[in-house]
Amino acid sequence: MKQKIVRILCLIIAIFSSQAMAWEHEISVGYGFGKEIEEDYNNHGFMISGKFYKFRPLDERLILTIDGTVSHWHASSEHHKDLTTVALAPNFRAYFGDPYYLPRMNCTSIRPYLGVSVGPTYLSSQIYGERKQGSHLALQSTLEVGTEWGKPNSSIDLNLHLAHYCNAGLAKPNQGINILYILSIGYQFG
Amino acid sequence: MASIISLFAVTNSYARNGIYFTAEGGNSYPSGFPSREDTGADRIKNDESFSSGRISVGYNHDVNCWFGLGMNIGLGHYGREHYYFPEGETTISNNTLEFLGVATLHLKYNTDLFCRVGGIRLTSTVSGHDAHEDKTQVRPELMLGGAYNFTPHLAANISYLHIKGQEIDDLRDVGAMTPTINGVLLGVQYTF
């Protein structure tokens, strides 16, 4: 009986300590490429991003983080070939399963997810390729699919995402810029 | 009044947070296209029944045991309109990329009511005789529906959709202007 109580207590401690041991921050690098939609040139470039703040989980499968991103894109158009962006955005990440089930045992687990983020971004140029934006201030929207792999406080994050830059009609013109495929790898810690 | 209150008395025990996929099919009824007289066509035909479909991915977050909020991203095809001229046939098809917010009300007997509303990118493609370049417009969409949860993972749903459009007088304006679309869809939903 005493052993049973001790085991239950250890499990409770493990659950709460594992939750506290879950990653708090992430840094990732990515390479993006793809043809611009309805144009005849390609975009490619690099993106560095970090998850600076992670809120308490919204539910057992949904988390919210504040992400900062710096990226540089190059278009194969004739003019206006380069664009640098700096963005800060809330990112919702939804897991297919309970992301804390196996990590409670401090086991290595695979945690696939879908994610979405929308937030303000600064564009270094109002013209990129054949696309024009009415302002240097725009919105960066991303849709992502990926998986985390590892232990709760130390894991790798692999994902594929799409980035869209526009000003949502707040300025004219509003010709969206799209980076269709961004492959990134990140390290989660904390 | 008592019967309304009783709907909430025992809420849907299958309500859950999670990612879900849906597949829906049914009929859609575009309106606002040019008439046969305006275009000089011999006749106009809408596609046969069950010619519309939609697939989507979404997430539901239950704020409490009665109410959930979430997001739904979908790809839709809402039927085709055919214009028959002596010179040939013109076909207009309507395809969408949808970004919708979702509010769900969990009732008893494993049923839900939901409302999806948001913005969509609607491309009306004109092919055949008088074909011209595709154009995409942003339009608002509203879907109202209900679902029955067979298990915590599997549900069947029925919904009515409305995409706000315009009156189009000339086939050459299709694309720059888009029709109003109403539809009824039946579907299945799988929640992870």
CSV table of C-alpha atoms in Angstrom, one decimal:
chain,number,residue,atom,x,y,z
A,1,MET,CA,0.0,0.0,0.0
A,2,LYS,CA,2.8,2.4,1.0
A,3,GLN,CA,4.6,1.6,-2.3
A,4,LYS,CA,1.5,2.2,-4.3
A,5,ILE,CA,1.1,5.7,-2.7
A,6,VAL,CA,4.7,6.5,-3.3
A,7,ARG,CA,4.3,5.4,-7.0
A,8,ILE,CA,1.2,7.6,-7.4
A,9,LEU,CA,3.0,10.5,-5.8
A,10,CYS,CA,6.0,10.1,-8.1
A,11,LEU,CA,3.6,10.0,-11.1
A,12,ILE,CA,1.9,13.2,-10.0
A,13,ILE,CA,5.3,14.9,-9.5
A,14,ALA,CA,6.4,13.6,-12.9
A,15,ILE,CA,3.3,14.9,-14.6
A,16,PHE,CA,3.7,18.4,-13.2
A,17,SER,CA,7.4,18.5,-13.5
A,18,SER,CA,7.2,17.3,-17.1
A,19,GLN,CA,4.8,20.1,-17.9
A,20,ALA,CA,7.2,22.6,-16.3
A,21,MET,CA,10.0,20.9,-18.3
A,22,ALA,CA,8.2,21.3,-21.6
A,23,TRP,CA,10.1,23.5,-24.0
A,24,GLU,CA,9.7,27.3,-23.5
A,25,HIS,CA,11.7,28.7,-26.5
A,26,GLU,CA,12.6,27.7,-30.0
A,27,ILE,CA,15.0,29.0,-32.6
A,28,SER,CA,14.8,27.8,-36.2
A,29,VAL,CA,16.2,28.4,-39.6
A,30,GLY,CA,14.5,27.8,-42.9
A,31,TYR,CA,14.9,27.9,-46.6
A,32,GLY,CA,12.0,29.1,-48.8
A,33,PHE,CA,11.4,28.7,-52.5
A,34,GLY,CA,8.6,28.6,-55.1
A,35,LYS,CA,7.1,30.3,-58.0
A,36,GLU,CA,5.2,33.5,-57.3
A,37,ILE,CA,1.4,32.9,-57.8
A,38,GLU,CA,0.2,34.1,-61.2
A,39,GLU,CA,3.7,35.4,-62.2
A,40,ASP,CA,6.5,33.9,-64.2
A,41,TYR,CA,9.4,34.3,-61.7
A,42,ASN,CA,10.6,32.4,-58.6
A,43,ASN,CA,11.2,33.4,-55.1
A,44,HIS,CA,13.9,32.0,-52.8
A,45,GLY,CA,15.6,32.9,-49.6
A,46,PHE,CA,16.2,32.3,-45.9
A,47,MET,CA,14.2,32.8,-42.7
A,48,ILE,CA,15.4,32.9,-39.1
A,49,SER,CA,12.7,32.7,-36.4
A,50,GLY,CA,12.4,32.4,-32.7
A,51,LYS,CA,9.6,31.6,-30.2
A,52,PHE,CA,10.2,34.2,-27.5
A,53,TYR,CA,7.3,33.7,-25.2
A,54,LYS,CA,5.0,30.7,-24.7
A,55,PHE,CA,1.7,31.2,-23.0
A,56,ARG,CA,0.1,28.6,-20.7
A,57,PRO,CA,-1.6,25.9,-23.0
A,58,LEU,CA,-5.0,27.1,-24.1
A,59,ASP,CA,-6.2,23.5,-24.0
A,60,GLU,CA,-4.6,20.0,-24.0
A,61,ARG,CA,-3.8,20.4,-27.7
A,62,LEU,CA,-3.4,24.1,-28.4
A,63,ILE,CA,-0.6,26.4,-27.5
A,64,LEU,CA,0.1,30.1,-28.3
A,65,THR,CA,3.5,31.6,-28.7
A,66,ILE,CA,4.9,35.0,-29.7
A,67,ASP,CA,7.3,34.5,-32.7
A,68,GLY,CA,9.8,36.9,-34.1
A,69,THR,CA,11.0,36.3,-37.7
A,70,VAL,CA,13.7,37.9,-39.9
A,71,SER,CA,13.8,36.8,-43.6
A,72,HIS,CA,15.5,37.8,-46.8
A,73,TRP,CA,13.9,36.9,-50.1
A,74,HIS,CA,15.3,37.1,-53.7
A,75,ALA,CA,13.1,37.1,-56.8
A,76,SER,CA,14.2,36.0,-60.3
A,77,SER,CA,12.4,38.9,-61.8
A,78,GLU,CA,14.1,41.6,-63.9
A,79,HIS,CA,13.8,44.3,-61.3
A,80,HIS,CA,13.2,44.8,-57.6
A,81,LYS,CA,14.8,41.5,-56.7
A,82,ASP,CA,15.4,41.7,-53.0
A,83,LEU,CA,13.2,42.0,-49.9
A,84,THR,CA,14.0,41.8,-46.2
A,85,THR,CA,11.2,41.4,-43.7
A,86,VAL,CA,11.0,41.6,-39.9
A,87,ALA,CA,7.9,40.3,-38.3
A,88,LEU,CA,6.4,39.7,-34.8
A,89,ALA,CA,3.3,37.6,-34.6
A,90,PRO,CA,1.2,35.3,-32.3
A,91,ASN,CA,1.4,31.7,-33.5
A,92,PHE,CA,-1.2,29.1,-32.7
A,93,ARG,CA,0.0,25.5,-32.8
A,94,ALA,CA,-2.5,22.6,-32.6
A,95,TYR,CA,-1.3,19.1,-32.0
A,96,PHE,CA,-2.9,16.0,-33.5
A,97,GLY,CA,-2.6,14.1,-30.3
A,98,ASP,CA,-2.0,15.0,-26.6
A,99,PRO,CA,1.6,16.4,-26.8
A,100,TYR,CA,2.2,15.7,-23.2
A,101,TYR,CA,1.2,12.0,-23.0
A,102,LEU,CA,4.6,10.4,-23.6
A,103,PRO,CA,6.7,13.4,-22.4
A,104,ARG,CA,5.2,12.9,-19.0
A,105,MET,CA,7.3,9.8,-18.8
A,106,ASN,CA,10.2,11.9,-20.1
A,107,CYS,CA,10.3,9.7,-23.3
A,108,THR,CA,11.2,10.8,-26.7
A,109,SER,CA,8.1,11.4,-28.7
A,110,ILE,CA,6.9,12.6,-32.1
A,111,ARG,CA,4.3,15.3,-31.9
A,112,PRO,CA,2.8,16.3,-35.3
A,113,TYR,CA,1.0,19.6,-35.5
A,114,LEU,CA,-0.7,22.3,-37.6
A,115,GLY,CA,0.0,26.0,-37.1
A,116,VAL,CA,-1.2,29.4,-38.1
A,117,SER,CA,0.1,32.9,-37.4
A,118,VAL,CA,-0.8,36.5,-38.5
A,119,GLY,CA,1.1,39.5,-37.4
A,120,PRO,CA,2.7,42.8,-38.4
A,121,THR,CA,5.8,42.9,-40.5
A,122,TYR,CA,8.1,45.5,-41.8
A,123,LEU,CA,9.0,45.3,-45.5
A,124,SER,CA,12.3,46.8,-46.6
A,125,SER,CA,10.9,47.6,-50.0
A,126,GLN,CA,7.3,48.4,-51.2
A,127,ILE,CA,8.1,46.8,-54.6
A,128,TYR,CA,9.3,43.2,-54.8
A,129,GLY,CA,9.3,41.4,-58.1
A,130,GLU,CA,6.2,42.4,-59.9
A,131,ARG,CA,4.2,43.0,-56.7
A,132,LYS,CA,3.6,46.3,-55.1
A,133,GLN,CA,2.6,47.1,-51.5
A,134,GLY,CA,1.1,50.5,-50.5
A,135,SER,CA,3.2,50.6,-47.3
A,136,HIS,CA,6.3,49.3,-45.7
A,137,LEU,CA,4.1,48.0,-42.9
A,138,ALA,CA,2.2,44.8,-43.8
A,139,LEU,CA,1.0,41.6,-42.4
A,140,GLN,CA,2.8,38.3,-42.4
A,141,SER,CA,0.5,35.2,-42.4
A,142,THR,CA,1.8,31.7,-42.2
A,143,LEU,CA,0.3,28.2,-42.4
A,144,GLU,CA,2.4,25.4,-41.2
A,145,VAL,CA,2.5,21.6,-40.8
A,146,GLY,CA,5.3,19.9,-38.9
A,147,THR,CA,6.4,17.7,-36.1
A,148,GLU,CA,8.4,18.0,-32.9
A,149,TRP,CA,10.7,15.2,-32.1
A,150,GLY,CA,12.4,14.6,-28.8
A,151,LYS,CA,12.0,15.0,-25.1
A,152,PRO,CA,9.7,17.7,-23.6
A,153,ASN,CA,12.5,20.2,-22.8
A,154,SER,CA,14.9,19.4,-25.7
A,155,SER,CA,13.5,18.6,-29.1
A,156,ILE,CA,13.8,19.2,-32.8
A,157,ASP,CA,11.1,20.9,-34.8
A,158,LEU,CA,10.7,20.2,-38.5
A,159,ASN,CA,8.2,22.0,-40.5
A,160,LEU,CA,6.9,23.1,-43.9
A,161,HIS,CA,5.1,26.4,-44.1
A,162,LEU,CA,3.8,29.0,-46.5
A,163,ALA,CA,4.2,32.7,-45.9
A,164,HIS,CA,2.0,35.4,-47.4
A,165,TYR,CA,2.7,39.1,-47.1
A,166,CYS,CA,0.0,41.7,-47.7
A,167,ASN,CA,-1.6,44.7,-46.0
A,168,ALA,CA,-5.2,43.3,-45.9
A,169,GLY,CA,-6.5,46.3,-47.9
A,170,LEU,CA,-5.2,48.9,-45.3
A,171,ALA,CA,-3.2,50.6,-48.1
A,172,LYS,CA,-3.3,50.6,-51.9
A,173,PRO,CA,-2.0,48.8,-53.8
A,174,ASN,CA,-2.2,45.5,-52.0
A,175,GLN,CA,-0.5,42.9,-54.2
A,176,GLY,CA,0.3,39.9,-52.1
A,177,ILE,CA,3.7,38.3,-52.0
A,178,ASN,CA,3.8,34.6,-51.5
A,179,ILE,CA,6.6,32.2,-50.5
A,180,LEU,CA,5.0,28.9,-51.1
A,181,TYR,CA,7.4,26.4,-49.6
A,182,ILE,CA,9.6,27.1,-46.5
A,183,LEU,CA,11.4,24.2,-45.0
A,184,SER,CA,12.7,24.8,-41.5
A,185,ILE,CA,14.4,23.1,-38.7
A,186,GLY,CA,14.5,24.3,-35.2
A,187,TYR,CA,15.6,23.5,-31.7
A,188,GLN,CA,13.3,23.7,-28.8
A,189,PHE,CA,14.7,24.2,-25.3
A,190,GLY,CA,13.9,25.6,-21.9
B,1,MET,CA,-39.2,27.6,-23.0
B,2,ALA,CA,-38.6,24.5,-20.9
B,3,SER,CA,-37.8,22.4,-24.0
B,4,ILE,CA,-35.3,25.0,-25.1
B,5,ILE,CA,-33.6,25.0,-21.7
B,6,SER,CA,-33.6,21.2,-21.6
B,7,LEU,CA,-31.5,21.2,-24.8
B,8,PHE,CA,-28.7,22.6,-22.7
B,9,ALA,CA,-29.4,20.6,-19.6
B,10,VAL,CA,-27.1,17.7,-20.6
B,11,THR,CA,-24.5,18.9,-23.0
B,12,ASN,CA,-22.9,16.9,-25.8
B,13,SER,CA,-20.6,14.5,-24.0
B,14,TYR,CA,-18.6,14.1,-27.3
B,15,ALA,CA,-17.6,17.7,-27.5
B,16,ARG,CA,-13.8,17.9,-27.6
B,17,ASN,CA,-10.8,20.1,-28.5
B,18,GLY,CA,-8.9,19.0,-31.5
B,19,ILE,CA,-7.9,19.2,-35.2
B,20,TYR,CA,-10.6,17.9,-37.6
B,21,PHE,CA,-11.0,17.2,-41.3
B,22,THR,CA,-14.2,17.5,-43.2
B,23,ALA,CA,-15.4,16.3,-46.6
B,24,GLU,CA,-18.7,17.7,-47.8
B,25,GLY,CA,-20.7,17.5,-51.0
B,26,GLY,CA,-24.0,18.7,-52.3
B,27,ASN,CA,-25.8,21.2,-54.5
B,28,SER,CA,-25.0,24.9,-55.1
B,29,TYR,CA,-27.1,27.5,-56.9
B,30,PRO,CA,-25.1,30.4,-58.3
B,31,SER,CA,-27.2,33.5,-59.2
B,32,GLY,CA,-26.4,36.8,-60.8
B,33,PHE,CA,-24.9,35.4,-64.0
B,34,PRO,CA,-26.0,37.0,-67.2
B,35,SER,CA,-29.3,35.8,-68.6
B,36,ARG,CA,-29.7,33.9,-71.8
B,37,GLU,CA,-31.2,37.0,-73.4
B,38,ASP,CA,-28.3,39.2,-72.3
B,39,THR,CA,-25.7,36.8,-73.7
B,40,GLY,CA,-27.5,35.6,-76.9
B,41,ALA,CA,-27.0,32.0,-75.9
B,42,ASP,CA,-29.3,29.3,-77.2
B,43,ARG,CA,-29.6,27.8,-73.7
B,44,ILE,CA,-28.1,27.8,-70.2
B,45,LYS,CA,-27.6,24.7,-68.1
B,46,ASN,CA,-26.5,24.3,-64.5
B,47,ASP,CA,-24.6,21.1,-63.5
B,48,GLU,CA,-26.5,18.1,-62.5
B,49,SER,CA,-27.2,17.6,-58.8
B,50,PHE,CA,-24.5,16.9,-56.2
B,51,SER,CA,-21.9,18.8,-58.3
B,52,SER,CA,-20.4,20.8,-55.4
B,53,GLY,CA,-17.9,19.8,-52.9
B,54,ARG,CA,-15.7,21.1,-50.1
B,55,ILE,CA,-12.8,19.7,-48.1
B,56,SER,CA,-11.4,21.5,-45.0
B,57,VAL,CA,-9.2,21.3,-42.0
B,58,GLY,CA,-10.0,23.1,-38.8
B,59,TYR,CA,-9.5,23.3,-35.0
B,60,ASN,CA,-12.2,23.5,-32.3
B,61,HIS,CA,-11.4,24.9,-28.9
B,62,ASP,CA,-14.1,24.4,-26.3
B,63,VAL,CA,-14.4,27.6,-24.2
B,64,ASN,CA,-16.8,25.7,-21.9
B,65,CYS,CA,-18.9,22.6,-22.1
B,66,TRP,CA,-21.5,24.4,-24.3
B,67,PHE,CA,-19.5,26.6,-26.6
B,68,GLY,CA,-16.5,26.2,-28.8
B,69,LEU,CA,-14.5,28.6,-31.0
B,70,GLY,CA,-12.2,27.7,-33.8
B,71,MET,CA,-11.0,28.2,-37.3
B,72,ASN,CA,-11.6,26.3,-40.6
B,73,ILE,CA,-9.6,26.5,-43.8
B,74,GLY,CA,-11.2,24.9,-46.9
B,75,LEU,CA,-11.1,24.3,-50.6
B,76,GLY,CA,-14.4,24.4,-52.4
B,77,HIS,CA,-15.9,23.8,-55.8
B,78,TYR,CA,-19.4,25.1,-56.3
B,79,GLY,CA,-20.7,23.8,-59.5
B,80,ARG,CA,-20.6,24.9,-63.2
B,81,GLU,CA,-22.8,27.0,-65.4
B,82,HIS,CA,-22.9,26.2,-69.1
B,83,TYR,CA,-23.8,28.6,-71.9
B,84,TYR,CA,-24.5,27.1,-75.3
B,85,PHE,CA,-23.9,29.3,-78.4
B,86,PRO,CA,-24.0,28.3,-82.1
B,87,GLU,CA,-20.2,28.8,-82.1
B,88,GLY,CA,-19.5,26.7,-79.0
B,89,GLU,CA,-20.0,26.3,-75.3
B,90,THR,CA,-18.8,28.6,-72.5
B,91,THR,CA,-18.4,27.0,-69.0
B,92,ILE,CA,-18.0,29.0,-65.8
B,93,SER,CA,-16.8,27.1,-62.7
B,94,ASN,CA,-16.5,28.5,-59.2
B,95,ASN,CA,-13.6,27.5,-56.9
B,96,THR,CA,-12.7,28.8,-53.5
B,97,LEU,CA,-10.0,29.0,-50.9
B,98,GLU,CA,-11.8,29.7,-47.6
B,99,PHE,CA,-10.7,31.1,-44.2
B,100,LEU,CA,-13.5,30.9,-41.8
B,101,GLY,CA,-14.0,31.5,-38.0
B,102,VAL,CA,-16.2,28.9,-36.4
B,103,ALA,CA,-18.6,29.1,-33.4
B,104,THR,CA,-20.1,25.8,-32.2
B,105,LEU,CA,-22.9,25.2,-29.8
B,106,HIS,CA,-22.9,21.8,-28.1
B,107,LEU,CA,-26.4,20.5,-27.4
B,108,LYS,CA,-27.6,17.2,-26.0
B,109,TYR,CA,-28.2,14.0,-27.9
B,110,ASN,CA,-24.6,14.4,-29.3
B,111,THR,CA,-25.6,17.2,-31.6
B,112,ASP,CA,-23.9,20.5,-32.4
B,113,LEU,CA,-25.0,23.7,-34.1
B,114,PHE,CA,-22.3,25.7,-35.9
B,115,CYS,CA,-21.7,28.9,-37.7
B,116,ARG,CA,-18.8,29.5,-40.0
B,117,VAL,CA,-18.1,33.0,-41.2
B,118,GLY,CA,-15.2,34.6,-42.9
B,119,GLY,CA,-13.5,35.7,-46.1
B,120,ILE,CA,-12.8,33.5,-49.2
B,121,ARG,CA,-10.9,33.8,-52.4
B,122,LEU,CA,-13.4,33.0,-55.1
B,123,THR,CA,-12.1,32.3,-58.6
B,124,SER,CA,-14.7,32.1,-61.4
B,125,THR,CA,-13.0,30.4,-64.3
B,126,VAL,CA,-14.4,30.9,-67.8
B,127,SER,CA,-13.4,28.2,-70.3
B,128,GLY,CA,-14.4,27.3,-73.9
B,129,HIS,CA,-15.9,29.9,-76.2
B,130,ASP,CA,-15.2,33.4,-74.9
B,131,ALA,CA,-12.6,32.1,-72.4
B,132,HIS,CA,-10.5,34.7,-70.7
B,133,GLU,CA,-7.9,35.0,-67.9
B,134,ASP,CA,-8.9,33.7,-64.5
B,135,LYS,CA,-9.4,36.4,-61.9
B,136,THR,CA,-9.8,36.0,-58.1
B,137,GLN,CA,-11.9,38.1,-55.8
B,138,VAL,CA,-12.2,38.2,-52.0
B,139,ARG,CA,-15.8,37.7,-50.9
B,140,PRO,CA,-17.6,37.0,-47.6
B,141,GLU,CA,-19.1,33.6,-46.8
B,142,LEU,CA,-21.5,32.4,-44.2
B,143,MET,CA,-22.3,28.8,-43.4
B,144,LEU,CA,-24.9,27.6,-40.9
B,145,GLY,CA,-25.2,24.0,-40.0
B,146,GLY,CA,-25.6,21.1,-37.6
B,147,ALA,CA,-23.7,18.0,-36.8
B,148,TYR,CA,-24.5,14.6,-35.2
B,149,ASN,CA,-21.6,13.0,-33.4
B,150,PHE,CA,-21.6,9.2,-33.8
B,151,THR,CA,-18.4,8.8,-31.8
B,152,PRO,CA,-16.0,11.3,-30.2
B,153,HIS,CA,-14.1,11.2,-33.5
B,154,LEU,CA,-16.7,10.9,-36.2
B,155,ALA,CA,-19.6,13.2,-37.1
B,156,ALA,CA,-22.1,13.8,-39.9
B,157,ASN,CA,-23.1,17.3,-40.8
B,158,ILE,CA,-25.4,19.3,-42.9
B,159,SER,CA,-24.9,23.0,-43.7
B,160,TYR,CA,-26.3,25.9,-45.7
B,161,LEU,CA,-23.8,28.3,-47.3
B,162,HIS,CA,-24.1,31.8,-48.7
B,163,ILE,CA,-21.4,33.6,-50.6
B,164,LYS,CA,-22.2,37.2,-51.3
B,165,GLY,CA,-21.7,38.2,-55.0
B,166,GLN,CA,-22.9,40.7,-57.6
B,167,GLU,CA,-25.2,40.9,-60.6
B,168,ILE,CA,-23.2,40.3,-63.8
B,169,ASP,CA,-24.5,41.6,-67.1
B,170,ASP,CA,-21.8,40.5,-69.4
B,171,LEU,CA,-19.8,37.2,-69.6
B,172,ARG,CA,-16.6,39.2,-70.1
B,173,ASP,CA,-17.1,40.7,-66.6
B,174,VAL,CA,-17.1,37.2,-65.0
B,175,GLY,CA,-14.0,37.0,-62.9
B,176,ALA,CA,-13.7,40.7,-62.1
B,177,MET,CA,-17.3,40.2,-60.7
B,178,THR,CA,-18.5,37.0,-59.0
B,179,PRO,CA,-21.9,35.5,-58.6
B,180,THR,CA,-23.9,35.0,-55.4
B,181,ILE,CA,-23.8,31.3,-54.4
B,182,ASN,CA,-26.2,29.5,-52.2
B,183,GLY,CA,-25.8,25.8,-51.4
B,184,VAL,CA,-26.6,22.9,-49.2
B,185,LEU,CA,-23.9,20.4,-48.3
B,186,LEU,CA,-23.8,17.1,-46.5
B,187,GLY,CA,-20.6,15.9,-45.1
B,188,VAL,CA,-18.5,13.9,-42.6
B,189,GLN,CA,-16.0,15.2,-40.0
B,190,TYR,CA,-13.2,13.3,-38.4
B,191,THR,CA,-11.7,14.8,-35.2
B,192,PHE,CA,-8.3,13.6,-34.0
